[in-house]
Coordinates of C-alpha atoms and ligand atoms in Angstrom, one line a residue:
X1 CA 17.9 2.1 -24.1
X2 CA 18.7 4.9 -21.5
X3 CA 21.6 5.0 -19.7
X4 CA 21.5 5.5 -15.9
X5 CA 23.5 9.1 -15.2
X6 CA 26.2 8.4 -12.2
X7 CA 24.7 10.2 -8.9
X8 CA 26.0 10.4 -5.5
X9 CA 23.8 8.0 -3.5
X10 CA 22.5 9.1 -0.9
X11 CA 23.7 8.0 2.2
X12 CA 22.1 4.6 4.1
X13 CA 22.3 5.8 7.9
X14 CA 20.5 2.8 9.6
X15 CA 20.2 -1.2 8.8
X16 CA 19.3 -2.2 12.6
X17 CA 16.4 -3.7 14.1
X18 CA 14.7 -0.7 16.3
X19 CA 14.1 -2.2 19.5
X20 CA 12.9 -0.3 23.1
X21 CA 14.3 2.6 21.4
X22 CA 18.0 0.6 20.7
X23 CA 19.4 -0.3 17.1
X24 CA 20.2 -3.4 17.8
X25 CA 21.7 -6.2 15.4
X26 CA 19.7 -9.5 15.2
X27 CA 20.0 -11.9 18.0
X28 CA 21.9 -14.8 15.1
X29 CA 24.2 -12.0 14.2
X30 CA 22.3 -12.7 10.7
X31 CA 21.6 -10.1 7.4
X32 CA 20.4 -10.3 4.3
X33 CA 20.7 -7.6 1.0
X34 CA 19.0 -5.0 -0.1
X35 CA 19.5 -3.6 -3.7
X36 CA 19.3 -0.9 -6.1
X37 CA 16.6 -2.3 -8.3
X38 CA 18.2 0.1 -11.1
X39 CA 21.7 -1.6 -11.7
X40 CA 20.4 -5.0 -9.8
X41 CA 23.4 -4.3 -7.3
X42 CA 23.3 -4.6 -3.3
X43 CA 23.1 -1.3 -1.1
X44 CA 23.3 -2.6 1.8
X45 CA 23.5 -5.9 4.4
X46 CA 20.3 -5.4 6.8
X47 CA 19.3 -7.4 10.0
X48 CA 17.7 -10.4 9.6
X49 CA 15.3 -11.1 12.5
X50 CA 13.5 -14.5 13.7
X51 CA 11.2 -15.2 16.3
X52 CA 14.1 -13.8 19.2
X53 CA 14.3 -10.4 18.0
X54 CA 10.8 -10.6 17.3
X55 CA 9.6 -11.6 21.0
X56 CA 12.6 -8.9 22.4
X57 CA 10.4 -6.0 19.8
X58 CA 7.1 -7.3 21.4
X59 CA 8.3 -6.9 25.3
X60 CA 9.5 -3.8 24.2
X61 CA 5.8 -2.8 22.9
X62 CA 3.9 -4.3 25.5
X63 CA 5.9 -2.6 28.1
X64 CA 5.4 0.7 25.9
X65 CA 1.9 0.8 25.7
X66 CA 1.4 -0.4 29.2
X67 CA 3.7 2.3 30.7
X68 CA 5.3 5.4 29.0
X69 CA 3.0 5.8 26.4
X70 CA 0.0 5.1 28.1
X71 CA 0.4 8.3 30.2
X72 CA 0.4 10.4 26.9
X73 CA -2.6 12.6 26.8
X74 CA -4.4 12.6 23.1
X75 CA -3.3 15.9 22.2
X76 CA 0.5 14.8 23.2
X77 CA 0.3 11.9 21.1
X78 CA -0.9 14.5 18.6
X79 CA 1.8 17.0 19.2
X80 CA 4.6 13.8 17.9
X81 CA 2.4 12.7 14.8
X82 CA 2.8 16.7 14.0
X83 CA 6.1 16.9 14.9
X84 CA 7.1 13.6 13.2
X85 CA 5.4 15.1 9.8
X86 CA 7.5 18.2 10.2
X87 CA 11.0 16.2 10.6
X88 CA 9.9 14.1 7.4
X89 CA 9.3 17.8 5.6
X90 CA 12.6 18.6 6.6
X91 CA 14.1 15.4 5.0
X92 CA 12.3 15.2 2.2
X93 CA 14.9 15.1 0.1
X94 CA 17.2 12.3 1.1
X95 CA 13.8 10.1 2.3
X96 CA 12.9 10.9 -1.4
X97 CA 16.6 9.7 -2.8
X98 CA 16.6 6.7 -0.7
X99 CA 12.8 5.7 -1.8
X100 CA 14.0 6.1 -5.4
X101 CA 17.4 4.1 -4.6
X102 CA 15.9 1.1 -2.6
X103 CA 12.9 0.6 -4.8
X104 CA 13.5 1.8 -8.6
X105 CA 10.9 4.5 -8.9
X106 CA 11.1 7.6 -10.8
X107 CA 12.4 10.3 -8.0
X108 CA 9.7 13.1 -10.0
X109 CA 7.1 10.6 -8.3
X110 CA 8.3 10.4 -5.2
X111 CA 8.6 14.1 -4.7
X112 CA 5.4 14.8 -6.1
X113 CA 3.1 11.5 -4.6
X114 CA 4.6 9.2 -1.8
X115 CA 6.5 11.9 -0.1
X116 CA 4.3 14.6 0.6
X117 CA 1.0 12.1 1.1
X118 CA 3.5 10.5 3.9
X119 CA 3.2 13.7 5.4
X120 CA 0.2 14.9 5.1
X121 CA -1.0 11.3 6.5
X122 CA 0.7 11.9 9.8
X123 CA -0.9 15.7 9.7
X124 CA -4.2 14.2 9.2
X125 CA -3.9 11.7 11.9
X126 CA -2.4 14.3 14.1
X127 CA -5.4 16.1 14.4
X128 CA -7.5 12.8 15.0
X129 CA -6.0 12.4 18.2
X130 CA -7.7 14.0 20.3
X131 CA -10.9 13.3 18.7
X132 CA -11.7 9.8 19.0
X133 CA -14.4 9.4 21.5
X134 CA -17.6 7.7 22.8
X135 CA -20.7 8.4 22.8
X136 CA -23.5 8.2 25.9
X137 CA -26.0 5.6 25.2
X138 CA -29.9 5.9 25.9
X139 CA -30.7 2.9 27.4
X140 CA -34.1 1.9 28.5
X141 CA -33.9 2.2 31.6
X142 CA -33.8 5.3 34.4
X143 CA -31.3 3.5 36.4
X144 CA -28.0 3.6 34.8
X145 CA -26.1 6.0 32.6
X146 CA -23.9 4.1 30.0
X147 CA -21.2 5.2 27.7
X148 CA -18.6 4.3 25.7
X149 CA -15.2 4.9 25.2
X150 CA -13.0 4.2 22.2
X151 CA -9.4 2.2 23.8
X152 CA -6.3 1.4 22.1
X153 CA -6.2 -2.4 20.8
X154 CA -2.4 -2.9 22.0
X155 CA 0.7 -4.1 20.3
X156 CA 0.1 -3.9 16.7
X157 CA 2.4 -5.6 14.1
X158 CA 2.4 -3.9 11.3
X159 CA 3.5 -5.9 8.0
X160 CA 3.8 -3.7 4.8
X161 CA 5.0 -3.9 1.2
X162 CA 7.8 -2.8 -1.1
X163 CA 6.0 -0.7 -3.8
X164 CA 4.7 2.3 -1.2
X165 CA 7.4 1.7 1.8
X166 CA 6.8 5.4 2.8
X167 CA 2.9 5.9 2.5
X168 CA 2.5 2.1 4.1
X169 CA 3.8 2.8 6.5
X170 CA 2.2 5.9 7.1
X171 CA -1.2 4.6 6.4
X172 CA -0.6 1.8 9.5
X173 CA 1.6 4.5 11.7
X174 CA -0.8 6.9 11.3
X175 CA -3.9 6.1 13.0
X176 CA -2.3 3.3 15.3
X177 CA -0.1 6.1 16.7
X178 CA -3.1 8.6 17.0
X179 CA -5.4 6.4 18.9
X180 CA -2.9 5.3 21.4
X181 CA -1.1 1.6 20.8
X182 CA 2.4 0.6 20.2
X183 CA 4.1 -1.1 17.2
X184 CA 6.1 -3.0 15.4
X185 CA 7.0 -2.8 11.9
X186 CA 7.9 -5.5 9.8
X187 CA 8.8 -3.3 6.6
X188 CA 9.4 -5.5 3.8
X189 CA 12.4 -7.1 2.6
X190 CA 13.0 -5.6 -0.5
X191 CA 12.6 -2.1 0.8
X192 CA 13.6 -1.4 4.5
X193 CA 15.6 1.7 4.1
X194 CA 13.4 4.3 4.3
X195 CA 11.5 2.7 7.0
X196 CA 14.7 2.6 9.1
X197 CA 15.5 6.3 8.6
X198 CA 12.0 7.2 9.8
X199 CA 12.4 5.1 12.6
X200 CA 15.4 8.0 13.8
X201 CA 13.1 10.3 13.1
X202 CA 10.4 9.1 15.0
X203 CA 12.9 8.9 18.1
X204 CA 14.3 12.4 17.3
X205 CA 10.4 13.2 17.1
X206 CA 10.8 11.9 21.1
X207 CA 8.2 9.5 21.3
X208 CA 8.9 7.3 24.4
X209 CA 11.2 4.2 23.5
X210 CA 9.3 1.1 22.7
X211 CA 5.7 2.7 21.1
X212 CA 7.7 2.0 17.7
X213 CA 9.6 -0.8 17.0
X214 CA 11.2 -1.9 13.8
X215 CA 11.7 -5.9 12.8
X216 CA 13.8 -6.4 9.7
X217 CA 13.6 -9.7 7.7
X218 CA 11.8 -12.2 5.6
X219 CA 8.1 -12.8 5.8
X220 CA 8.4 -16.4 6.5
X221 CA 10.2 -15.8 9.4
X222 CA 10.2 -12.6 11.2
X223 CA 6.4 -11.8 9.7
X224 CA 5.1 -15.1 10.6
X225 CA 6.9 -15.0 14.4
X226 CA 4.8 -11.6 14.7
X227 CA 1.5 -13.2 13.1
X228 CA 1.9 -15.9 16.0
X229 CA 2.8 -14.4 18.2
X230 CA 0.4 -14.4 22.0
X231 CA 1.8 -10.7 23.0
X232 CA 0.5 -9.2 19.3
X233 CA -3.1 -7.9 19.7
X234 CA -3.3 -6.9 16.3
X235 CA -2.3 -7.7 12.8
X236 CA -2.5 -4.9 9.5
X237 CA -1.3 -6.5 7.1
X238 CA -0.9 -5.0 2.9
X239 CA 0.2 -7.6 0.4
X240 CA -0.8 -10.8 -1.5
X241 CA -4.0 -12.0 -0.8
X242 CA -2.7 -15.7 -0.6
X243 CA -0.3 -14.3 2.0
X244 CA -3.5 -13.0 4.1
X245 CA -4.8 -16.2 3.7
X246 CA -1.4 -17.7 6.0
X247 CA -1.3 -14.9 8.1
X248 CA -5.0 -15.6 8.6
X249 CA -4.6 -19.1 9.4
X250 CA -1.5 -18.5 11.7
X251 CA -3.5 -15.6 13.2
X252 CA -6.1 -18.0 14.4
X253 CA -4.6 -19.5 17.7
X254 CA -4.2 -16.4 19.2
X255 CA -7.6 -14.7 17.9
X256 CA -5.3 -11.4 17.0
X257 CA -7.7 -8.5 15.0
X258 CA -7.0 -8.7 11.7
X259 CA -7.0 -5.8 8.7
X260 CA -6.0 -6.6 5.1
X261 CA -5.5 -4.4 2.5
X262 CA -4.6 -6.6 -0.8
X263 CA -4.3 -6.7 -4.4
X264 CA -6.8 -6.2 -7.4
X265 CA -7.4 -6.5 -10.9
X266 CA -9.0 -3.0 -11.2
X267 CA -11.8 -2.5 -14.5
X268 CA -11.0 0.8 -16.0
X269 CA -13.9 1.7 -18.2
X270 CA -14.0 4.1 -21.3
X271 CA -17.3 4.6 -23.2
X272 CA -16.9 5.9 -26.5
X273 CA -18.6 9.4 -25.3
X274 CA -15.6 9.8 -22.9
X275 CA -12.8 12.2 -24.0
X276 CA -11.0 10.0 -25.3
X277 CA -7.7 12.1 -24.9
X278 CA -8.4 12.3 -21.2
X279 CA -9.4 8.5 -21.4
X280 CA -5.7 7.5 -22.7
X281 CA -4.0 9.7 -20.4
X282 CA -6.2 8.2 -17.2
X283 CA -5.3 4.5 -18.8
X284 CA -1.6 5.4 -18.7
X285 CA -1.9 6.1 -15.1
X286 CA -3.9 3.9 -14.4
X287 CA -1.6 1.0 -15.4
X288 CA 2.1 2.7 -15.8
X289 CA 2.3 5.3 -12.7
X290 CA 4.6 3.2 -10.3
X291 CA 5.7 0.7 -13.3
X292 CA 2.2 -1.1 -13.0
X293 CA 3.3 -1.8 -8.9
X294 CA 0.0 -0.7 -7.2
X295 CA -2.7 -2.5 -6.3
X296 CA -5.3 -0.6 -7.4
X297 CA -3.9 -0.5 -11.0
X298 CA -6.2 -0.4 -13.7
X299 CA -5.3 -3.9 -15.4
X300 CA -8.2 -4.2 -16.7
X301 CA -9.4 -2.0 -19.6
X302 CA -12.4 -2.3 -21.1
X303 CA -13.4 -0.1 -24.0
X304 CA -16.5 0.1 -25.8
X305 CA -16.3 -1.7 -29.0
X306 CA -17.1 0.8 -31.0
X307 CA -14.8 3.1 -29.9
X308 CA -11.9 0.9 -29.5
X309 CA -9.5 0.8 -32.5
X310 CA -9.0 4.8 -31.8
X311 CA -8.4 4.1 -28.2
X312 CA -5.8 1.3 -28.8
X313 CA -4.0 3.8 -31.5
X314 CA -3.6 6.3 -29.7
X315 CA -3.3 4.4 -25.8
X316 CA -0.4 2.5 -28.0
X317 CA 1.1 6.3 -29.0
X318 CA 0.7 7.5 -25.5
X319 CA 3.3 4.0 -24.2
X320 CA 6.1 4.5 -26.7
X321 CA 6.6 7.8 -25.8
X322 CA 6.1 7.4 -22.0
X323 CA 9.7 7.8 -20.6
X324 CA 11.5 4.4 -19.4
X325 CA 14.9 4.4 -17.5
X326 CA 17.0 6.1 -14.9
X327 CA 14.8 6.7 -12.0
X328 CA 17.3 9.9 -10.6
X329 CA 16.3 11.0 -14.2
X330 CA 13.7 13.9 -13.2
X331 CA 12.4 13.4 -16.8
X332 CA 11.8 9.5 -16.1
X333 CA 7.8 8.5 -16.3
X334 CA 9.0 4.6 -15.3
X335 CA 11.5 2.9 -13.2
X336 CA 12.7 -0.2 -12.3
X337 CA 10.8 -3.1 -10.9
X338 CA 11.3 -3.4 -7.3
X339 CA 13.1 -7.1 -7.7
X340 CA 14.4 -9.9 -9.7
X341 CA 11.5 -11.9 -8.7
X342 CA 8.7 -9.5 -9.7
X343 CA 10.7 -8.9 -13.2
X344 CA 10.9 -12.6 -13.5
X345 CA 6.8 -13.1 -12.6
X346 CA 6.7 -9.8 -15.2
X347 CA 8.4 -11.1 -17.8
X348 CA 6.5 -14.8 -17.4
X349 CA 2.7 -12.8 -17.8
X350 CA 4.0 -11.2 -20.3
X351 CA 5.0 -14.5 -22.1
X352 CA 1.8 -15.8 -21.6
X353 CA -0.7 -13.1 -22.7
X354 CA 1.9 -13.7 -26.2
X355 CA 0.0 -17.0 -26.2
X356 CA -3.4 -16.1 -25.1
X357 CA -4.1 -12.4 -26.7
X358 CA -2.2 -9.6 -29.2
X359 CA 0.6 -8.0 -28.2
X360 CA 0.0 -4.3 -29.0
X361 CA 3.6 -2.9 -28.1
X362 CA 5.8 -3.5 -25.4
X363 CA 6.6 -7.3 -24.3
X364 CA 10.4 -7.4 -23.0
X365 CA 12.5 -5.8 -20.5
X366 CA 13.6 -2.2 -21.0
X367 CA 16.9 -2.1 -20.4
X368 CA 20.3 -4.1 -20.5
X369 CA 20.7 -3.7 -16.5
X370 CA 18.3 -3.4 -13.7
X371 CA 14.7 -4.9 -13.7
X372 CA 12.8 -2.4 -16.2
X373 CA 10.1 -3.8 -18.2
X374 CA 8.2 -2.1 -21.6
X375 CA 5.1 -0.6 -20.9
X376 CA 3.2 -3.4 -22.6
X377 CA -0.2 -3.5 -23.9
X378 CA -2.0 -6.7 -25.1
X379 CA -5.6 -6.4 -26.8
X380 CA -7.9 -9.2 -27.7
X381 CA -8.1 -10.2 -24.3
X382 CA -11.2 -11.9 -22.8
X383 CA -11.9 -11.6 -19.2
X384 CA -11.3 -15.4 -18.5
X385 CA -8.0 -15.3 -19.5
X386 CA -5.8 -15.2 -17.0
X387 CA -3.5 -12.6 -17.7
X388 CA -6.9 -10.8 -17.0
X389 CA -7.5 -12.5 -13.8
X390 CA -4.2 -13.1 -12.4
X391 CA -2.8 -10.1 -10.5
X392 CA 0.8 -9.2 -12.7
X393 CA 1.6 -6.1 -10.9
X394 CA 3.7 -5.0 -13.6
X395 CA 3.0 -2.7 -16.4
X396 CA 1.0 -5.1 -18.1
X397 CA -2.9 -4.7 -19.0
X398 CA -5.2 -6.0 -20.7
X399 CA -7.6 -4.1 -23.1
X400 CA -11.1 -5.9 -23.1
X401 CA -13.8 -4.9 -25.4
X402 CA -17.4 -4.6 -24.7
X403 CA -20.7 -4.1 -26.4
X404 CA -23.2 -3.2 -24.0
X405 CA -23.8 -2.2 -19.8
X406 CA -24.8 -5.5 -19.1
X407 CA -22.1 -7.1 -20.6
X408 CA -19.8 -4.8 -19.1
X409 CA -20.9 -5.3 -14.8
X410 CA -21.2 -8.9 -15.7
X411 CA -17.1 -8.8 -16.4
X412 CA -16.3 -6.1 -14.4
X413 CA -17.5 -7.9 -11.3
X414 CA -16.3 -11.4 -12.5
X415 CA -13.1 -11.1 -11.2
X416 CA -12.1 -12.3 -7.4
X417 CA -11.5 -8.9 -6.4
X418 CA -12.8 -6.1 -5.4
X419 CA -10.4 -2.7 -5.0
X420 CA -11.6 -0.1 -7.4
X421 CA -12.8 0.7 -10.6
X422 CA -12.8 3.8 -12.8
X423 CA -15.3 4.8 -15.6
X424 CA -14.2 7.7 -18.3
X425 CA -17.7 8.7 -19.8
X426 CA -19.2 12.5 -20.4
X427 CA -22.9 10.8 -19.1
X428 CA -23.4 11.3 -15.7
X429 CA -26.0 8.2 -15.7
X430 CA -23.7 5.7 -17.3
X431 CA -20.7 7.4 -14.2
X432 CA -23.2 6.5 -11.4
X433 CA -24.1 3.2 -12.8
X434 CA -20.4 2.3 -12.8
X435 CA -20.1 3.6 -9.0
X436 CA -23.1 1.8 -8.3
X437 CA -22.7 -1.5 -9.8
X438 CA -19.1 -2.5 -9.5
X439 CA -18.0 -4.1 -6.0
X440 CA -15.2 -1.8 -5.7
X441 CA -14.3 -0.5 -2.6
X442 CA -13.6 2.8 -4.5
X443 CA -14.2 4.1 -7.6
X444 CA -13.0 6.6 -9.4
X445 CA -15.3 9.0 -11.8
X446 CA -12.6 10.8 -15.3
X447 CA -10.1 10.1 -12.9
X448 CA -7.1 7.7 -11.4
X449 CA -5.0 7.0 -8.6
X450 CA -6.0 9.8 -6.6
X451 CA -5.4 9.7 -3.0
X452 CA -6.3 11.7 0.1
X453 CA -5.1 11.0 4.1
X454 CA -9.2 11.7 4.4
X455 CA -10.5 9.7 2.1
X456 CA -11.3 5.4 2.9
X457 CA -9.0 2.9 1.0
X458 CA -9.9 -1.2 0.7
X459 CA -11.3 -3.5 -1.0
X460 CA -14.4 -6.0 -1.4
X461 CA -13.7 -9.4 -2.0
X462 CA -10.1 -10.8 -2.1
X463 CA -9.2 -7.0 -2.2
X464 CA -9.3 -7.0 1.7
X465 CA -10.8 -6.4 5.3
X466 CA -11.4 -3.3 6.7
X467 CA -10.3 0.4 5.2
X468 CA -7.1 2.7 5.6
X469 CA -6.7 6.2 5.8
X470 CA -9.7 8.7 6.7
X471 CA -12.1 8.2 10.1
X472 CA -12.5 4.2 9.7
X473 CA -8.5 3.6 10.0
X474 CA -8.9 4.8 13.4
X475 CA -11.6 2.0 13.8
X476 CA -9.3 -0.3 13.1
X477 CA -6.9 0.3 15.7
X478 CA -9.6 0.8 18.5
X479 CA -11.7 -1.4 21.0
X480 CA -15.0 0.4 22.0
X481 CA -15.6 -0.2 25.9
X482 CA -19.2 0.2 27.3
X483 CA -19.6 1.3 30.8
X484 CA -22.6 1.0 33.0
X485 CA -23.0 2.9 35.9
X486 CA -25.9 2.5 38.2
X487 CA -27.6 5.8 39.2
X488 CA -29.8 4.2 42.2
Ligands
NAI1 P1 3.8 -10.7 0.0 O1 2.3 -10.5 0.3 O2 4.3 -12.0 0.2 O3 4.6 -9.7 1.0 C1 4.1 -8.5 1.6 C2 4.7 -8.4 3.0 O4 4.3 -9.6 3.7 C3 6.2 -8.4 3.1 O5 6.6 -7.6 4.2 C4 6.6 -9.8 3.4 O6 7.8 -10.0 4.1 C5 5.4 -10.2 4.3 N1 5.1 -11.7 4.4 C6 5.3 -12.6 3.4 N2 4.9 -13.8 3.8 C7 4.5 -13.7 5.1 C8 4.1 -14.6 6.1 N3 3.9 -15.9 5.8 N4 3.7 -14.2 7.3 C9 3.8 -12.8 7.6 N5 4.3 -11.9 6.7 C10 4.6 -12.3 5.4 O7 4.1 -10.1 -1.4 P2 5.3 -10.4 -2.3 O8 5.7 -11.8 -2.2 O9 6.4 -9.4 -2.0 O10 4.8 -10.1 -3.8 C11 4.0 -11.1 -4.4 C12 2.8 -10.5 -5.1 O11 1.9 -9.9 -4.1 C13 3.1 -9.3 -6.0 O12 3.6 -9.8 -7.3 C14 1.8 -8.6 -6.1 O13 1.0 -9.3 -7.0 C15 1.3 -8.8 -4.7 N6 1.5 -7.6 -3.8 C16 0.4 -6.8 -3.6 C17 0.6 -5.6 -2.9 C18 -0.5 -4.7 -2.6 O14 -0.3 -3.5 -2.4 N7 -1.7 -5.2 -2.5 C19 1.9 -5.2 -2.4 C20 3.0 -6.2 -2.7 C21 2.7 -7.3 -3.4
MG2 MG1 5.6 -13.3 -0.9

């Protein structure tokens, strides 16, 4: 297996909590490791907040978004977001080195995907600033003139996972920042680093101390202090749907707005008209592109039975070639798993579908150090299996054949979620059927895993509540007021 080539690591500048525009150390004095999911070594000893720093981060927001910020015309708040992208551009290189470092994924990625969406996310919701308005309201009646006005919700906490840490964050900063509240990040454990370094950027960026605040620690604790906490308006959460389900409950007492953006158990769908070429390379993204860590991965494949024994050959081709190992590697296709206890959950599925299905190729890990996994295909699977029902977020899927369109919406839908779907097919009537039958909340037409700032992002179902990225992000961070005046 590859060996990983010796680089300079680049340099980790920040492990502090940001607080009222402070790096602080946690109140206990406590931290916790971070590691290079590569060679399964620490990087770096982080602070590990509880409820303290948590309330300090919220009276640092509060008083943010009551004060400074609040004084902040739209296009000002604009004029940061820009400037914000702009210092990112500039550091693209080490925010792209430390991505790589702190979560395992292939550096070519990162330059080419989470880097420059990251920025042009903050562009995009740059120029929503000062566009997010009311409307005037034609009531029935002569004697009053009523409008509305779009207001900020408040203190947002901001929860995020480890397999995007720069586009998550971006996707919550974005629009929260744009339409006027104040925040507090909880990035997650496995993966604070590049949060942290955008966190000097933001203040280099000048926005006023205390709009963003940065809480690092464990879920349990630091996440479920902000969840609870009475001076949090709001809750966006991305993760584990049985997560949600706590940060629901906990969410309750306090009646905090909630979004979700979770996981899936996305159908890809190739008819035997599709190019089948095409087809194999759109299933290899669909399931390998960020070692299988994405929640709209296409873990489900279902191929028409008449097509697939040449689909499995050459899909089976296609993952012994695809490039496993040293993520600095510019030629690498797959990285590491982000931790010991995702490899461990991998490696378990994996172990399972052994029992349940046919293991086409792959199966074991993919290197003597680190967390790397074999791009592993099983066939013979039938939807109620549960490695076709359980979310593995690995590089893991299951190929599912099927016989007819009936058969086909019947298991596509029969799942408890609800992200996307993709269909590869050359007839346009068999496309829209697929966009139109399958609760997805997108769906992707001879293509995968493309993304835009502008386009909407969530899920049916399990797969969430609410959307991220284009216009309705910004509903999601807004409370529409509706004035009456009298004109007697
Ligand atoms: P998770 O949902 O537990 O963690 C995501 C974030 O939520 C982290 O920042 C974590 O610290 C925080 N968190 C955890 N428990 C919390 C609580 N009680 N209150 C408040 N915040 C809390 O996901 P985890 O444990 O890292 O991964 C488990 C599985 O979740 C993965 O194997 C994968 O299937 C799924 N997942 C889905 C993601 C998605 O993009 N939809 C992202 C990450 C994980
Ligand atoms: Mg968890």
């Amino acid at each position: 297996m590859t060996t990983l080539t010796t680089i300079a690591p680049p340099k980790v500048t920040q492990t502090k909590n940001l607080i009222n525009g402070k790096w602080v150390d946690a109140k206990s004095g406590k931290t916790f490791k971070t590691y290079n999911p590569s060679t399964a070594q620490p990087i770096a000893e982080i602070a590990e907040s509880d409820t303290v720093d948590v309330d300090a981060a919220v009276k640092s927001a509060k008083a943010a978004f009551e004060g400074a910020w609040s004084k902040f015309t739209s296009r000002e708040r604009g004029k940061l977001l820009y400037r914000l992208a702009d210092l990112i551009e500039e550091n693209a290189e080490e925010l792209a080195a430390l991505e790589t470092l702190n979560n395992g994924k292939p550096i070519s990625e990162v330059k080419a995907a989470d880097v420059p969406l990251t920025i042009a996310t903050f562009r995009y919701y740059a120029g929503w600033a000062d566009k997010i308005y009311g409307e005037t309201v034609p009531v029935d009646s002569n004697e009053f003139f009523v409008y509305t006005k779009k207001e900020p919700v408040g203190v947002c906490g901001q929860i995020i996972p480890w397999n995007f840490p720069l586009l998550m964050l971006a996707w919550k900063w974005g629009p929260a920042l744009a339409a006027g509240n104040t925040i507090i990040l909880k990035p997650a454990e496995q993966t604070p680093l590049t949060a942290l370094r955008i966190g000097e950027l933001a203040q280099e960026a000048g926005f006023p101390d205390g709009v963003i605040n940065i809480i690092n620690g464990y879920g349990e604790t630091a996440g479920d202090a902000l969840v609870k906490h009475e001076g949090v308006d709001k809750i966006a959460f991305t993760g584990h749907y049985k997560t949600a389900q706590i940060i629901m409950k906990s969410a309750a007492d306090t009646l905090k707005r909630i979004t979700f953006e979770l996981g899936g158990k996305s159908p890809n769908v190739v008819y035997a008209d599709a190019d089948m070429d095409l087809a194999v390379r759109g299933a290899m993204t669909g399931i390998f592109f960020n070692q299988g860590e994405v929640c709209c991965a296409g873990s489900r494949l279902f191929v028409e039975a008449t097509a697939h024994d040449e689909f499995v050959s050459k899909f089976k081709e296609a993952a012994e070639t695809h490039r496993v190992g040293d993520p600095f590697d510019p030629q690498t296709q797959q990285g590491a798993q982000v931790s010991q206890e995702q490899y461990d959950k991998i490696l378990s599925y994996i172990e399972l579908g052994k029992n349940e299905a046919n293991l086409v190729t792959g199966g074991a890990p993919a290197c003597d150090q680190g967390w790397f996994v074999k791009p592993t295909i099983f066939s013979g699977v039938s939807n109620e299996m549960r490695i076709a029902q359980e979310e593995i977020f690995g590089p893991v899927v299951s190929v599912i054949p099927f016989k007819d369109n009936n058969d086909l919406i019947r298991q596509a839908n029969d799942t408890v979620y609800g992200l996307a779907a993709a269909v590869w097919t050359q007839n346009i009537t068999k496309a829209f059927k697929i966009a139109n039958d399958v609760r997805a909340g997108t769906v992707w037409v001879n293509c995968y895993n493309t993304f835009d700032p502008a386009a909407p992002f969530g899920g049916f179902k399990f797969s969430g509540h609410g959307r991220e990225c284009g216009k309705d992000a910004i509903e999601n961070y807004v409370e529409t007021k509706t004035v009456w005046v009298s004109t007697q």
